[in-house]
mmCIF file of C-alpha atoms in Angstrom:
data_model
loop_
_atom_site.group_PDB
_atom_site.id
_atom_site.type_symbol
_atom_site.label_atom_id
_atom_site.label_comp_id
_atom_site.label_asym_id
_atom_site.label_seq_id
_atom_site.Cartn_x
_atom_site.Cartn_y
_atom_site.Cartn_z
ATOM 1 C CA UNK A 1094 -15.074 -11.829 -10.014
ATOM 2 C CA UNK A 1095 -17.842 -13.561 -8.167
ATOM 3 C CA UNK A 1096 -19.590 -12.210 -5.112
ATOM 4 C CA UNK A 1097 -17.522 -14.307 -2.694
ATOM 5 C CA UNK A 1098 -14.273 -13.238 -4.359
ATOM 6 C CA UNK A 1099 -15.317 -9.593 -4.140
ATOM 7 C CA UNK A 1100 -16.191 -9.964 -0.458
ATOM 8 C CA UNK A 1101 -12.858 -11.676 0.227
ATOM 9 C CA UNK A 1102 -10.971 -8.916 -1.608
ATOM 10 C CA UNK A 1103 -12.798 -6.247 0.401
ATOM 11 C CA UNK A 1104 -12.060 -8.053 3.669
ATOM 12 C CA UNK A 1105 -8.366 -8.356 2.806
ATOM 13 C CA UNK A 1106 -8.174 -4.713 1.755
ATOM 14 C CA UNK A 1107 -9.850 -3.569 4.974
ATOM 15 C CA UNK A 1108 -7.462 -5.661 7.077
ATOM 16 C CA UNK A 1109 -4.438 -4.317 5.229
ATOM 17 C CA UNK A 1110 -5.644 -0.734 5.639
ATOM 18 C CA UNK A 1111 -6.342 -1.304 9.323
ATOM 19 C CA UNK A 1112 -2.857 -2.737 9.881
ATOM 20 C CA UNK A 1113 -1.243 0.140 8.013
ATOM 21 C CA UNK A 1114 -3.094 2.664 10.127
ATOM 22 C CA UNK A 1115 -2.363 0.894 13.413
ATOM 23 C CA UNK A 1116 1.389 0.757 12.851
ATOM 24 C CA UNK A 1117 1.935 4.044 11.037
ATOM 25 C CA UNK A 1118 4.493 6.474 12.437
ATOM 26 C CA UNK A 1119 2.913 9.736 13.548
ATOM 27 C CA UNK A 1120 5.073 11.703 11.098
ATOM 28 C CA UNK A 1121 3.305 10.233 8.047
ATOM 29 C CA UNK A 1122 -0.234 9.517 9.320
ATOM 30 C CA UNK A 1123 -1.820 12.356 7.342
ATOM 31 C CA UNK A 1124 -0.064 11.311 4.131
ATOM 32 C CA UNK A 1125 -1.043 7.668 4.685
ATOM 33 C CA UNK A 1126 -4.695 8.678 5.052
ATOM 34 C CA UNK A 1127 -4.465 10.628 1.790
ATOM 35 C CA UNK A 1128 -3.073 7.536 0.090
ATOM 36 C CA UNK A 1129 -5.654 5.181 1.612
ATOM 37 C CA UNK A 1130 -8.490 7.483 0.537
ATOM 38 C CA UNK A 1131 -7.552 6.784 -3.079
ATOM 39 C CA UNK A 1132 -9.073 3.398 -3.956
ATOM 40 C CA UNK A 1133 -7.088 3.138 -7.178
ATOM 41 C CA UNK A 1134 -3.805 3.612 -5.312
ATOM 42 C CA UNK A 1135 -4.773 1.048 -2.680
ATOM 43 C CA UNK A 1136 -5.597 -1.455 -5.415
ATOM 44 C CA UNK A 1137 -2.263 -0.830 -7.137
ATOM 45 C CA UNK A 1138 -0.335 -1.381 -3.911
ATOM 46 C CA UNK A 1139 -2.336 -4.482 -3.065
ATOM 47 C CA UNK A 1140 -1.679 -5.979 -6.516
ATOM 48 C CA UNK A 1141 2.018 -5.105 -6.313
ATOM 49 C CA UNK A 1142 2.427 -6.805 -2.933
ATOM 50 C CA UNK A 1143 0.405 -9.840 -4.040
ATOM 51 C CA UNK A 1144 2.513 -10.225 -7.180
ATOM 52 C CA UNK A 1145 5.748 -9.859 -5.224
ATOM 53 C CA UNK A 1146 4.636 -12.501 -2.736
ATOM 54 C CA UNK A 1147 3.714 -14.912 -5.546
ATOM 55 C CA UNK A 1148 6.988 -14.485 -7.398
ATOM 56 C CA UNK A 1149 9.262 -14.089 -4.401
ATOM 57 C CA UNK A 1150 10.315 -10.689 -5.714
ATOM 58 C CA UNK A 1151 11.851 -8.081 -3.474
ATOM 59 C CA UNK A 1152 9.778 -5.120 -2.452
ATOM 60 C CA UNK A 1153 11.915 -2.012 -2.768
ATOM 61 C CA UNK A 1154 11.231 1.706 -2.622
ATOM 62 C CA UNK A 1155 12.271 2.227 -6.234
ATOM 63 C CA UNK A 1156 9.664 -0.282 -7.373
ATOM 64 C CA UNK A 1157 6.927 1.359 -5.308
ATOM 65 C CA UNK A 1158 7.653 4.824 -6.659
ATOM 66 C CA UNK A 1159 7.441 3.604 -10.275
ATOM 67 C CA UNK A 1160 4.004 2.012 -9.931
ATOM 68 C CA UNK A 1161 1.302 3.552 -12.169
ATOM 69 C CA UNK A 1162 -0.321 5.681 -9.470
ATOM 70 C CA UNK A 1163 -2.546 8.648 -10.255
ATOM 71 C CA UNK A 1164 -0.545 11.883 -10.537
ATOM 72 C CA UNK A 1165 -1.563 13.202 -7.114
ATOM 73 C CA UNK A 1166 -0.396 10.002 -5.404
ATOM 74 C CA UNK A 1167 2.866 9.996 -7.377
ATOM 75 C CA UNK A 1168 3.481 13.529 -6.129
ATOM 76 C CA UNK A 1169 2.551 12.569 -2.549
ATOM 77 C CA UNK A 1170 5.084 9.727 -2.594
ATOM 78 C CA UNK A 1171 7.760 11.938 -4.174
ATOM 79 C CA UNK A 1172 7.178 14.547 -1.466
ATOM 80 C CA UNK A 1173 7.087 12.021 1.383
ATOM 81 C CA UNK A 1174 9.926 9.496 1.146
ATOM 82 C CA UNK A 1175 9.219 8.412 4.729
ATOM 83 C CA UNK A 1176 5.787 7.207 3.591
ATOM 84 C CA UNK A 1177 7.411 5.141 0.842
ATOM 85 C CA UNK A 1178 9.803 3.651 3.394
ATOM 86 C CA UNK A 1179 6.905 2.806 5.693
ATOM 87 C CA UNK A 1180 4.920 1.178 2.875
ATOM 88 C CA UNK A 1181 7.920 -0.924 1.858
ATOM 89 C CA UNK A 1182 8.551 -2.093 5.423
ATOM 90 C CA UNK A 1183 4.853 -2.888 5.926
ATOM 91 C CA UNK A 1184 4.733 -4.824 2.648
ATOM 92 C CA UNK A 1185 7.818 -6.824 3.561
ATOM 93 C CA UNK A 1186 6.306 -7.697 6.930
ATOM 94 C CA UNK A 1187 3.066 -8.776 5.251
ATOM 95 C CA UNK A 1188 5.093 -11.027 2.962
ATOM 96 C CA UNK A 1189 6.645 -12.796 5.941
ATOM 97 C CA UNK A 1190 3.295 -13.755 7.476
#
């Protein structure tokens, strides 16, 4: 990736993270911050949403929970189904913009 592509990717990632934080239900804010602190997990989610938007695929909780996240993030999502629901809803909304 070139410098401009890297800068664009960083800007998009920061905007996505900001939107997720701004609209997050209080009940899962701590868990969301744990997820967002993991750059690998954020990249996986970003790629998943981008691919779904390109192909017109549906974004569903089952698909999110089967993504190749690091073990600690897989456990976080398994323990916090409300976070998965929030991520799915946020991804669907992003796909409509």
